[in-house]
Coordinates of C-alpha atoms (C1' of nucleotides) in Angstrom, one line a residue:
Chain G
V18 CA 0.4 0.4 0.1
F19 CA 1.6 3.7 -1.0
R20 CA 0.6 7.3 0.4
I21 CA 0.1 9.2 -3.1
G22 CA 4.3 10.7 -3.3
D23 CA 5.2 6.3 -3.2
F24 CA 2.6 5.6 -5.9
S25 CA 3.3 8.8 -7.8
R26 CA 7.1 8.5 -7.4
L27 CA 5.7 4.4 -9.2
T28 CA 4.3 5.3 -10.9
Q29 CA 5.3 8.4 -12.9
V30 CA 2.1 10.9 -13.0
T31 CA 2.3 13.2 -10.4
V32 CA 0.7 14.4 -7.3
K33 CA -0.8 16.8 -8.3
A34 CA -3.0 14.5 -11.3
L35 CA -3.4 11.8 -8.8
R36 CA -5.9 13.8 -7.0
H37 CA -7.3 15.1 -9.5
Y38 CA -8.4 11.9 -10.7
D39 CA -9.7 11.3 -7.5
D40 CA -11.9 14.4 -7.4
L41 CA -13.3 12.8 -11.2
G42 CA -13.6 9.6 -9.6
L43 CA -11.2 8.1 -12.5
L44 CA -9.1 7.0 -9.7
R45 CA -9.7 6.6 -6.1
P46 CA -7.5 5.3 -3.5
A47 CA -8.2 1.8 -2.4
H48 CA -8.4 3.8 1.2
V49 CA -8.6 7.1 2.8
D50 CA -7.7 7.8 5.9
R51 CA -10.9 9.3 7.8
D52 CA -8.8 11.2 10.1
T53 CA -6.7 12.9 7.7
G54 CA -7.3 12.3 4.6
Y55 CA -4.8 10.7 4.3
R56 CA -5.4 9.3 0.2
Y57 CA -3.9 5.3 0.3
Y58 CA -3.4 3.5 -3.2
S59 CA -2.5 -0.4 -3.6
G60 CA -0.1 -1.7 -6.5
A61 CA -3.3 -3.1 -8.1
Q62 CA -4.0 0.0 -8.6
V63 CA -1.5 0.7 -11.4
M64 CA -3.6 -1.4 -13.0
R65 CA -6.3 0.9 -13.4
L66 CA -4.0 4.3 -13.4
N67 CA -2.1 3.1 -16.6
R68 CA -5.6 1.9 -18.0
I69 CA -6.9 5.9 -18.0
L70 CA -3.2 6.9 -19.6
V71 CA -3.4 5.1 -22.0
L72 CA -6.7 6.6 -23.0
K73 CA -6.0 9.7 -21.9
D74 CA -2.6 9.6 -24.8
L75 CA -4.8 8.1 -27.4
G76 CA -6.9 12.0 -27.4
L77 CA -9.9 11.0 -24.8
A78 CA -11.1 13.5 -22.6
L79 CA -10.3 12.2 -19.0
D80 CA -14.8 12.3 -18.8
Q81 CA -14.3 10.4 -21.3
I82 CA -12.3 8.1 -19.7
G83 CA -15.1 6.9 -17.1
P84 CA -17.3 4.2 -18.9
F85 CA -14.4 2.5 -20.5
L86 CA -13.3 1.6 -17.3
E87 CA -16.2 0.3 -16.2
S88 CA -15.8 -1.4 -19.5
D89 CA -19.5 -1.3 -21.3
L90 CA -18.6 -0.9 -24.2
S91 CA -19.4 -3.1 -26.5
S92 CA -16.5 -3.7 -29.2
D93 CA -17.9 -2.1 -32.5
Q94 CA -17.9 1.4 -29.5
L95 CA -14.5 1.0 -28.5
R96 CA -13.9 0.5 -32.8
A97 CA -16.4 3.4 -34.1
M98 CA -14.6 5.5 -30.7
L99 CA -10.7 4.7 -32.6
Q100 CA -11.4 4.8 -35.5
I101 CA -12.9 8.3 -34.4
K102 CA -9.9 9.2 -33.0
Q103 CA -7.6 8.0 -35.7
A104 CA -9.3 10.0 -38.0
E105 CA -8.7 13.4 -36.1
T106 CA -5.0 12.5 -35.6
S107 CA -4.8 12.2 -39.0
R108 CA -6.2 15.5 -39.5
R109 CA -4.2 17.2 -36.2
I110 CA -1.6 15.9 -38.1
E111 CA -2.3 17.4 -41.5
Q112 CA -2.2 21.3 -40.6
E113 CA 0.5 20.7 -37.9
Q114 CA 2.4 19.9 -42.0
I115 CA 1.0 23.0 -43.5
R116 CA 2.1 24.6 -40.2
L117 CA 5.0 23.1 -40.8
A118 CA 5.0 24.0 -44.8
R119 CA 4.0 27.9 -43.9
I120 CA 7.1 28.6 -41.4
E121 CA 9.3 27.1 -44.0
A122 CA 8.3 29.0 -47.1
W123 CA 9.6 31.8 -44.5
L124 CA 13.4 31.2 -44.0
G125 CA 13.6 30.1 -47.1
E126 CA 12.9 33.2 -47.7
G127 CA 15.7 34.1 -45.9
G128 CA 13.9 34.4 -42.8
E129 CA 12.9 38.3 -44.7
A130 CA 11.6 41.3 -41.6
V131 CA 7.9 41.2 -40.1
G132 CA 7.5 44.7 -41.2
A133 CA 8.3 44.3 -45.1
R134 CA 6.3 41.2 -45.2
I135 CA 2.6 41.2 -46.8
D136 CA 0.7 39.1 -45.4
V137 CA -1.3 35.9 -47.1
V138 CA -4.4 34.7 -45.0
L139 CA -6.6 32.1 -45.8
K140 CA -10.6 31.8 -45.4
R141 CA -13.3 30.3 -46.6
V142 CA -15.4 32.5 -48.7
D143 CA -19.6 32.8 -49.6
A144 CA -21.9 32.0 -52.2
Q145 CA -22.6 35.2 -53.0
R146 CA -26.2 37.1 -55.1
V147 CA -24.6 40.0 -57.3
A148 CA -25.9 42.2 -59.7
S149 CA -23.3 41.1 -62.8
I150 CA -20.8 43.3 -65.3
R151 CA -19.2 41.3 -67.8
Q152 CA -17.4 42.1 -71.0
V153 CA -13.4 42.2 -72.2
L154 CA -11.9 45.7 -72.2
P155 CA -8.4 46.5 -73.4
R156 CA -6.7 47.9 -70.2
R157 CA -7.5 46.1 -66.8
G158 CA -8.1 50.0 -65.4
D159 CA -11.0 51.2 -67.5
V160 CA -12.5 49.0 -65.2
G161 CA -14.1 51.7 -63.8
Q162 CA -16.4 52.6 -66.1
L163 CA -18.5 49.3 -65.7
F164 CA -18.1 49.5 -61.6
R165 CA -20.0 54.0 -62.4
A166 CA -22.7 51.9 -64.2
L167 CA -23.1 49.5 -61.6
A168 CA -23.4 52.4 -59.4
V169 CA -25.7 54.6 -61.5
Y170 CA -27.9 51.6 -61.7
R171 CA -27.5 50.7 -57.5
Q172 CA -28.9 53.9 -57.3
R173 CA -32.2 54.2 -60.0
H174 CA -33.4 50.8 -57.8
A175 CA -32.0 52.1 -55.0
L176 CA -30.9 49.0 -54.0
G177 CA -27.8 47.7 -51.1
A178 CA -24.6 47.2 -51.8
S179 CA -22.9 44.9 -48.9
S180 CA -19.2 44.7 -50.8
W181 CA -17.2 45.4 -54.4
T182 CA -15.7 43.0 -56.5
V183 CA -14.4 42.6 -59.6
V184 CA -13.4 38.7 -61.1
W185 CA -11.1 38.2 -64.2
H186 CA -12.2 35.1 -65.2
D187 CA -9.3 35.1 -67.9
G188 CA -7.1 33.4 -65.1
D189 CA -3.4 34.4 -66.1
F190 CA -3.2 38.0 -64.7
R191 CA -3.0 39.7 -68.1
E192 CA -3.1 43.6 -68.5
E193 CA -5.2 43.4 -72.0
C194 CA -8.5 42.2 -73.4
A195 CA -9.2 41.4 -69.4
D196 CA -12.4 39.6 -69.3
A197 CA -13.8 41.5 -66.1
E198 CA -17.4 41.0 -64.8
A199 CA -17.4 44.1 -62.1
T200 CA -20.0 43.0 -59.1
F201 CA -21.8 44.1 -56.2
A202 CA -23.4 41.8 -54.1
T203 CA -26.2 42.2 -52.5
S204 CA -29.7 40.6 -50.9
D205 CA -32.3 42.3 -53.1
Q206 CA -34.6 41.8 -56.1
L207 CA -32.7 42.9 -59.1
P208 CA -35.0 44.8 -61.8
A209 CA -34.5 44.0 -65.5
D210 CA -31.5 46.1 -67.2
D211 CA -29.5 45.4 -70.7
R212 CA -25.9 45.9 -69.2
I213 CA -26.7 44.7 -65.4
C214 CA -27.6 40.8 -64.8
A215 CA -28.5 38.7 -61.6
S216 CA -25.6 36.0 -61.2
E217 CA -24.1 34.7 -58.2
L218 CA -20.0 35.0 -56.9
P219 CA -20.3 30.9 -56.5
L220 CA -18.5 30.2 -53.1
V221 CA -15.1 29.1 -52.3
E222 CA -13.4 26.8 -49.6
S223 CA -9.6 28.0 -49.7
M224 CA -9.1 31.2 -50.5
A225 CA -5.7 33.7 -50.4
C226 CA -6.1 36.1 -49.9
V227 CA -3.8 39.4 -49.6
V228 CA -4.9 43.5 -48.3
H229 CA -3.6 46.2 -50.9
H230 CA -3.4 49.8 -49.3
G231 CA -2.3 52.7 -51.7
P232 CA -3.4 53.4 -55.4
A233 CA -4.9 50.3 -57.2
D234 CA -1.2 50.8 -60.1
S235 CA 0.7 49.5 -56.8
I236 CA -0.9 46.4 -56.5
G237 CA 1.3 44.4 -58.6
S238 CA 4.4 43.2 -55.2
A239 CA 0.6 41.5 -53.7
C240 CA -0.1 40.1 -56.2
R241 CA 3.1 38.7 -57.1
A242 CA 3.7 38.0 -52.6
L243 CA 0.1 36.7 -53.3
L244 CA 1.0 33.9 -55.9
Q245 CA 5.2 33.1 -54.7
W246 CA 2.5 32.3 -51.0
V247 CA 0.6 29.5 -53.3
D248 CA 3.4 28.6 -55.5
A249 CA 6.1 28.0 -51.4
N250 CA 3.0 26.2 -50.8
G251 CA 2.2 23.7 -53.0
Y252 CA -1.3 24.6 -53.8
Q253 CA -2.5 25.7 -57.6
L254 CA -4.8 28.1 -58.0
A255 CA -8.4 27.3 -58.3
G256 CA -10.6 29.8 -60.5
P257 CA -10.6 33.6 -61.1
E258 CA -8.0 35.6 -59.5
R259 CA -10.6 37.9 -57.5
V260 CA -10.3 41.7 -56.3
R261 CA -12.4 43.2 -53.6
M262 CA -13.5 47.3 -52.6
I263 CA -12.3 47.5 -48.8
E264 CA -12.2 50.8 -48.6
R265 CA -12.1 54.4 -50.7
G266 CA -10.1 56.8 -50.1
G267 CA -7.7 59.2 -51.2
T268 CA -7.6 61.4 -54.8
N269 CA -7.8 58.9 -57.3
G270 CA -7.8 56.0 -55.6
A271 CA -4.7 57.0 -53.3
A272 CA -5.4 55.2 -50.2
D273 CA -7.7 52.4 -51.5
V274 CA -7.4 48.9 -49.2
V275 CA -8.7 45.8 -51.6
E276 CA -8.2 42.6 -51.0
L277 CA -6.5 40.3 -54.4
Q278 CA -8.6 36.9 -53.7
V279 CA -7.7 33.2 -55.3
P280 CA -9.1 30.2 -55.3
I281 CA -6.5 27.7 -54.8
G282 CA -6.4 23.8 -54.1
Chain J
V18 CA -14.7 53.2 -42.2
F19 CA -16.6 49.5 -40.4
R20 CA -18.3 49.0 -36.9
I21 CA -17.8 44.9 -35.4
G22 CA -19.8 43.5 -36.9
D23 CA -19.1 44.4 -40.5
F24 CA -15.5 43.8 -39.8
S25 CA -15.7 40.5 -38.6
R26 CA -17.9 39.3 -41.2
L27 CA -15.4 40.7 -44.0
T28 CA -12.3 39.6 -42.5
Q29 CA -14.0 35.7 -40.3
V30 CA -13.4 36.8 -37.6
T31 CA -15.5 37.2 -35.1
V32 CA -16.6 39.2 -33.3
K33 CA -15.5 38.3 -29.3
A34 CA -11.8 37.9 -31.0
L35 CA -11.5 41.1 -32.1
R36 CA -12.9 42.2 -28.5
H37 CA -10.4 39.6 -26.7
Y38 CA -7.3 41.2 -29.4
D39 CA -8.9 44.8 -27.9
D40 CA -8.3 43.6 -24.5
L41 CA -5.3 42.8 -25.0
G42 CA -3.5 45.9 -27.0
L43 CA -3.3 44.1 -30.4
L44 CA -5.3 45.6 -32.5
R45 CA -7.6 49.2 -31.2
P46 CA -9.9 49.8 -33.3
A47 CA -9.6 52.9 -35.9
H48 CA -11.9 54.5 -33.3
V49 CA -14.2 54.1 -30.9
D50 CA -16.5 56.5 -30.1
R51 CA -17.0 57.8 -26.2
D52 CA -20.5 57.7 -26.0
T53 CA -21.7 54.6 -26.3
G54 CA -18.1 51.7 -26.4
Y55 CA -19.0 51.6 -30.0
R56 CA -15.7 49.9 -31.9
Y57 CA -14.9 51.2 -35.4
Y58 CA -12.0 49.8 -37.9
S59 CA -11.1 51.2 -40.6
G60 CA -11.4 49.4 -43.8
A61 CA -6.1 49.3 -43.2
Q62 CA -6.6 47.8 -39.9
V63 CA -7.2 43.8 -42.1
M64 CA -3.4 45.0 -43.1
R65 CA -2.8 44.6 -39.3
L66 CA -5.9 41.5 -38.4
N67 CA -4.2 39.3 -40.8
R68 CA -0.5 39.6 -39.6
I69 CA -2.2 38.7 -36.4
L70 CA -3.3 35.5 -38.2
V71 CA -0.9 34.7 -39.9
L72 CA 2.1 35.0 -36.6
K73 CA -0.7 32.8 -34.1
D74 CA -0.9 31.1 -37.1
L75 CA 2.7 30.1 -36.4
G76 CA 2.5 29.2 -32.9
L77 CA 2.7 32.2 -31.0
A78 CA 1.0 32.8 -28.9
L79 CA -1.1 36.3 -28.5
D80 CA 0.9 38.2 -25.8
Q81 CA 4.4 36.8 -27.9
I82 CA 2.4 38.6 -31.0
G83 CA 3.2 42.2 -30.2
P84 CA 6.7 42.9 -30.1
F85 CA 6.2 41.4 -33.8
L86 CA 4.1 43.9 -35.2
E87 CA 5.7 46.5 -33.7
S88 CA 8.4 45.2 -35.1
D89 CA 11.4 46.4 -33.5
L90 CA 13.0 42.6 -34.7
S91 CA 15.6 42.1 -36.4
S92 CA 16.4 39.7 -38.9
D93 CA 17.4 37.2 -37.0
Q94 CA 15.3 37.3 -33.9
L95 CA 13.3 36.8 -36.4
R96 CA 14.8 33.8 -37.3
A97 CA 15.9 31.9 -34.5
M98 CA 11.6 32.8 -34.2
L99 CA 10.8 30.9 -37.0
Q100 CA 13.5 28.6 -36.2
I101 CA 12.5 27.2 -32.2
K102 CA 8.7 26.8 -33.8
Q103 CA 9.8 25.0 -37.0
A104 CA 11.5 21.9 -34.4
E105 CA 8.1 22.5 -32.1
T106 CA 6.2 22.1 -34.3
S107 CA 8.3 18.8 -35.9
R108 CA 8.0 17.7 -32.5
R109 CA 4.3 17.8 -32.3
I110 CA 3.6 16.6 -36.1
E111 CA 6.3 13.4 -34.4
Q112 CA 4.2 13.1 -31.5
E113 CA 0.9 13.0 -33.4
Q114 CA 1.9 10.1 -36.0
I115 CA 3.3 8.1 -32.8
R116 CA -0.6 8.1 -31.9
L117 CA -1.3 8.0 -35.0
A118 CA 0.5 3.7 -34.5
R119 CA -0.7 2.8 -31.1
I120 CA -4.2 3.9 -32.2
E121 CA -3.5 2.4 -35.7
A122 CA -1.8 -0.9 -33.9
W123 CA -4.8 -1.1 -31.2
L124 CA -7.4 -1.6 -34.6
G125 CA -5.4 -3.7 -36.2
E126 CA -5.8 -6.5 -33.1
G127 CA -9.4 -5.8 -34.1
G128 CA -10.6 -3.3 -31.1
E129 CA -9.8 -5.5 -28.5
A130 CA -12.3 -5.6 -26.1
V131 CA -11.1 -2.8 -23.4
G132 CA -12.0 -5.5 -20.2
A133 CA -9.6 -7.7 -22.2
R134 CA -6.8 -5.1 -22.6
I135 CA -3.4 -5.5 -21.2
D136 CA -2.3 -1.6 -21.0
V137 CA 1.8 -1.0 -21.8
V138 CA 3.1 2.7 -20.8
L139 CA 5.7 4.1 -21.8
K140 CA 7.9 6.5 -19.6
R141 CA 11.2 7.4 -17.9
V142 CA 13.0 5.4 -15.2
D143 CA 15.2 6.7 -13.2
A144 CA 18.7 4.9 -12.9
Q145 CA 19.0 3.9 -9.1
R146 CA 22.2 2.6 -6.4
V147 CA 21.0 -0.6 -5.9
A148 CA 22.5 -4.2 -4.1
S149 CA 22.5 -6.5 -6.5
I150 CA 23.7 -9.7 -6.9
R151 CA 23.8 -11.8 -9.9
Q152 CA 24.0 -15.6 -10.7
V153 CA 22.3 -17.9 -13.4
L154 CA 20.0 -19.8 -12.4
P155 CA 18.8 -23.4 -13.6
R156 CA 14.7 -22.1 -13.9
R157 CA 13.8 -18.7 -13.7
G158 CA 11.9 -19.8 -10.6
D159 CA 14.8 -20.1 -8.6
V160 CA 15.3 -16.2 -8.8
G161 CA 13.5 -16.7 -5.0
Q162 CA 16.2 -17.5 -3.8
L163 CA 19.0 -14.9 -4.5
F164 CA 16.1 -12.4 -3.0
R165 CA 15.8 -14.3 -0.1
A166 CA 19.5 -13.6 -0.2
L167 CA 20.0 -9.4 -0.5
A168 CA 16.8 -8.8 2.2
V169 CA 19.2 -11.9 4.8
Y170 CA 21.4 -8.8 3.9
R171 CA 19.2 -6.4 4.0
Q172 CA 18.1 -6.9 7.2
R173 CA 21.0 -7.8 9.0
H174 CA 22.5 -4.1 8.0
A175 CA 19.4 -2.5 8.6
L176 CA 18.9 -0.8 5.0
G177 CA 16.8 1.2 3.5
A178 CA 14.7 -0.4 0.4
S179 CA 12.6 1.1 -1.6
S180 CA 11.8 -1.1 -4.8
W181 CA 12.6 -4.8 -6.1
T182 CA 13.4 -5.3 -8.8
V183 CA 15.4 -8.8 -10.8
V184 CA 17.5 -8.1 -14.3
W185 CA 17.5 -10.8 -16.9
H186 CA 20.5 -10.0 -18.9
D187 CA 20.1 -13.1 -21.6
G188 CA 17.6 -10.1 -23.7
D189 CA 16.1 -13.5 -25.1
F190 CA 13.8 -13.9 -22.6
R191 CA 14.7 -18.0 -21.6
E192 CA 13.4 -19.7 -18.6
E193 CA 16.3 -21.9 -17.8
C194 CA 19.7 -20.7 -17.4
A195 CA 18.8 -17.8 -17.0
D196 CA 20.6 -14.3 -16.7
A197 CA 19.2 -12.8 -13.2
E198 CA 20.6 -9.8 -11.4
A199 CA 18.2 -9.4 -8.6
T200 CA 18.8 -5.9 -6.7
F201 CA 16.5 -3.8 -4.5
A202 CA 17.4 0.5 -4.9
T203 CA 18.2 2.3 -2.0
S204 CA 21.0 5.2 -1.3
D205 CA 22.5 3.8 2.0
Q206 CA 25.8 2.9 2.4
L207 CA 26.4 -0.9 1.2
P208 CA 28.3 -3.1 3.6
A209 CA 30.7 -5.1 1.5
D210 CA 29.3 -8.9 1.3
D211 CA 31.2 -11.8 -0.6
R212 CA 27.0 -11.6 -3.0
I213 CA 26.4 -8.8 -2.8
C214 CA 28.0 -5.1 -3.6
A215 CA 27.0 -2.2 -4.3
S216 CA 26.0 -1.5 -8.7
E217 CA 23.4 0.4 -10.6
L218 CA 20.5 0.7 -12.5
P219 CA 21.2 2.6 -15.7
L220 CA 18.6 5.1 -17.1
V221 CA 16.2 4.1 -18.8
E222 CA 15.0 6.9 -21.8
S223 CA 11.8 4.9 -22.8
M224 CA 10.8 2.4 -20.6
A225 CA 8.7 -0.4 -21.7
C226 CA 5.7 -0.5 -18.8
V227 CA 3.1 -3.0 -17.8
V228 CA 1.8 -4.3 -14.8
H229 CA 1.0 -7.8 -14.4
H230 CA -2.0 -9.4 -11.5
G231 CA -1.7 -12.5 -10.6
P232 CA 0.6 -16.1 -9.9
A233 CA 4.6 -15.5 -11.2
D234 CA 4.0 -18.1 -13.2
S235 CA 0.8 -16.8 -14.9
I236 CA 2.6 -13.7 -16.4
G237 CA 3.8 -15.2 -19.5
S238 CA 0.4 -12.8 -21.7
A239 CA 1.8 -10.0 -20.3
C240 CA 4.7 -10.5 -21.3
R241 CA 3.5 -11.7 -24.8
A242 CA 1.2 -8.9 -25.1
L243 CA 4.5 -6.8 -23.9
L244 CA 6.2 -7.6 -26.4
Q245 CA 4.1 -7.5 -29.3
W246 CA 3.5 -3.9 -28.3
V247 CA 6.9 -3.0 -28.9
D248 CA 7.0 -4.4 -32.6
A249 CA 3.6 -3.1 -33.8
N250 CA 4.2 0.2 -32.8
G251 CA 7.5 -0.5 -35.2
Y252 CA 10.6 -0.6 -31.6
Q253 CA 13.0 -2.0 -30.8
L254 CA 14.1 -3.8 -28.0
A255 CA 16.9 -2.0 -26.3
G256 CA 18.3 -4.0 -23.7
P257 CA 17.4 -5.6 -20.7
E258 CA 13.9 -7.0 -19.1
R259 CA 13.3 -5.9 -15.7
V260 CA 10.4 -7.5 -13.7
R261 CA 9.5 -5.2 -10.6
M262 CA 8.0 -5.9 -7.6
I263 CA 5.3 -3.5 -6.9
E264 CA 3.5 -5.4 -3.6
R265 CA 3.5 -8.8 -2.6
G266 CA 0.2 -10.8 -1.7
G267 CA -1.7 -13.3 -1.1
T268 CA -0.2 -17.3 -1.2
N269 CA 2.3 -17.8 -2.5
G270 CA 1.8 -14.6 -5.0
A271 CA -0.8 -15.2 -6.0
A272 CA -1.5 -11.9 -6.0
D273 CA 1.4 -10.5 -6.4
V274 CA 2.0 -7.4 -8.3
V275 CA 4.7 -7.1 -10.5
E276 CA 5.7 -5.3 -13.3
L277 CA 7.5 -6.0 -16.7
Q278 CA 9.0 -3.5 -18.2
V279 CA 11.7 -3.6 -21.7
P280 CA 14.2 -0.9 -22.5
I281 CA 13.8 -0.2 -27.0
G282 CA 13.9 2.8 -28.8
Chain Z
dT25 C1' 11.8 18.2 18.5
dT26 C1' 12.6 18.9 13.0
dG27 C1' 12.0 17.5 8.5
dC28 C1' 9.4 15.7 5.3
dT29 C1' 4.9 14.2 3.8
dC30 C1' -0.4 15.4 3.1
dC31 C1' -3.8 18.1 3.6
dT32 C1' -8.4 20.9 1.9
dC33 C1' -8.6 25.6 -0.4
dA34 C1' -8.1 29.4 -4.2
dC35 C1' -5.8 31.0 -8.6
dG36 C1' -4.1 31.3 -12.6
dT37 C1' -3.8 29.1 -17.2
dC38 C1' -4.8 30.0 -22.8
dA39 C1' -7.9 32.2 -27.2
dC40 C1' -11.7 32.6 -27.0
dG41 C1' -17.4 30.7 -26.6
dT42 C1' -21.5 31.7 -24.2
dG43 C1' -25.2 33.6 -22.1
dA44 C1' -27.2 38.1 -18.7
dG45 C1' -28.5 42.4 -18.4
dG46 C1' -28.6 46.4 -20.8
dT47 C1' -28.6 50.0 -24.4
dG48 C1' -28.2 52.8 -28.3
dG49 C1' -29.1 53.4 -33.8
dC50 C1' -32.3 53.1 -38.7
Chain E
dT22 C1' -42.2 51.2 -32.3
dT23 C1' -39.9 47.2 -33.5
dG24 C1' -35.9 45.1 -34.6
dC25 C1' -31.1 44.7 -34.9
dT26 C1' -26.2 46.2 -33.7
dC27 C1' -23.8 47.3 -29.7
dC28 C1' -22.3 47.4 -25.2
dT29 C1' -19.9 45.2 -20.6
dC30 C1' -19.8 42.4 -16.5
dA31 C1' -19.5 36.9 -15.3
dC32 C1' -18.2 32.3 -15.9
dG33 C1' -16.8 28.0 -18.5
dT34 C1' -13.3 25.7 -21.3
dC35 C1' -9.3 21.2 -19.9
dA36 C1' -5.6 19.3 -17.1
dC37 C1' -3.5 20.0 -13.8
dG38 C1' 0.5 24.0 -12.2
dT39 C1' 1.2 27.1 -8.4
dG40 C1' 1.5 28.6 -3.7
dA41 C1' -0.9 29.5 0.8
dG42 C1' -2.2 28.1 5.1
dG43 C1' -2.3 24.9 7.8
dT44 C1' -1.7 19.5 9.6
dG45 C1' 0.3 14.1 10.7
dG46 C1' 4.4 11.1 10.7
dC47 C1' 8.3 9.6 12.0

DNA sequence: TTGCTCCTCACGTCACGTGAGGTGGC
DNA sequence: TTGCTCCTCACGTCACGTGAGGTGGC
């Protein structure tokens, strides 16, 4: 029979952990002294403790371990539980490997200073109902015309608009003869119009995004950083590039804030 | 300029997280209304938020992120930090892969019922100063003689003893002509004796252990379970087997509790 | 008697999530 | 006026770790 300190040394489990398992009812000492509250463990209890440690190590939370110890679980239930834990663990490994790739990509760039970095984030973008106008433009800069048309239409019909986005459908980042779809998101019904139609921007599960602050013609570095990140992290482009207006500012858009988005897979 | 809900939708970061970053001083809103406490964010703040998200995703704690944002860090400091995170992440991946192997080993046994399982745990065993007596025995069962000799010696000299262990030096689990070293751990000075000498059981970084409860001759199943586990988890034996007495009980050791230990690598 | 061990609170960890209860804004 | 959004507490999460303050056992 062991006092808690000896049992702790025997099993390499901290005294605090043993007390915690006692509190949770997972491992009650074989005997507790009425007067002093001293906990006394028996040698045979090491087996139960080992079972707890094994189950904990599988990733079970302590309050899930109780039922296992009383083993009211059938073999099938156990298999099911193990398969869940297997899946969870695999997914965590994948996540960590992605994280590792990101760290190594950054190191590969020579640990470029934080201040100089352009940060790429990955997010899910929901499908959006939009008013849309699409046209092949001589140059990218001409997209302003499309937005002006949208703005006129919106104002005439007093429509709500939560965000303005242009989709470049070519997929090769060309500057000229670019196939542009200018949109604004809205939940309102869209009255018929000869240029503007109702459309939907599809859901994108994995969208790599960077934010650019400044005039439209200085967007090149952000665009390059985004593509380099996609490449360095082993992704492929998986859809047309989008540019979303976040905020307008300055004269001629000198302080605009836009977000570049590319779907990846 | 965005209210917190709009900024949350824009960035896909929860309102609660944004408020939390505000509390920590990581991302203060561009403007806070004096009267209502409403937080207002500017579009340009998305860049700062993205930087926070990227650093968080590298595994930095929130309170480590502050210095990065102000970028008082040199390129070297950054590299060092990244390398630490790289090492941490690699280690976590290894840990998770070990866990996965364990789960799959269990599943490979057909998800054997919990109650019927013999649980193997891995632990570090410290070096121990021991009194030791070593001899090749006709049969394993004869080890009792060695322990009796140790017990006599111990009592004669009134020595402390914290644990009794036999080391089987052959490394092939033989039943006969077995090279046994019986020991008890003690921190006392050991008086000279013609059979018993002072020795040390070496530190073992990774010791696979199972506990067996019952008479000594029924230990075979525990031993097989241990070896199977070592094999199924891709380890090699890395030293002599030990058997440690945890508790004596019953007549002729019918309720003994012992721990089988094998070093692995 | 002196260390050593044990006891029970109570609070901290980490990045938020989850109400509760109340108020501003359109 | 009615929803909708926002606000600030305050508490919960998870498996213990870390004292604080006090007592039993050899």
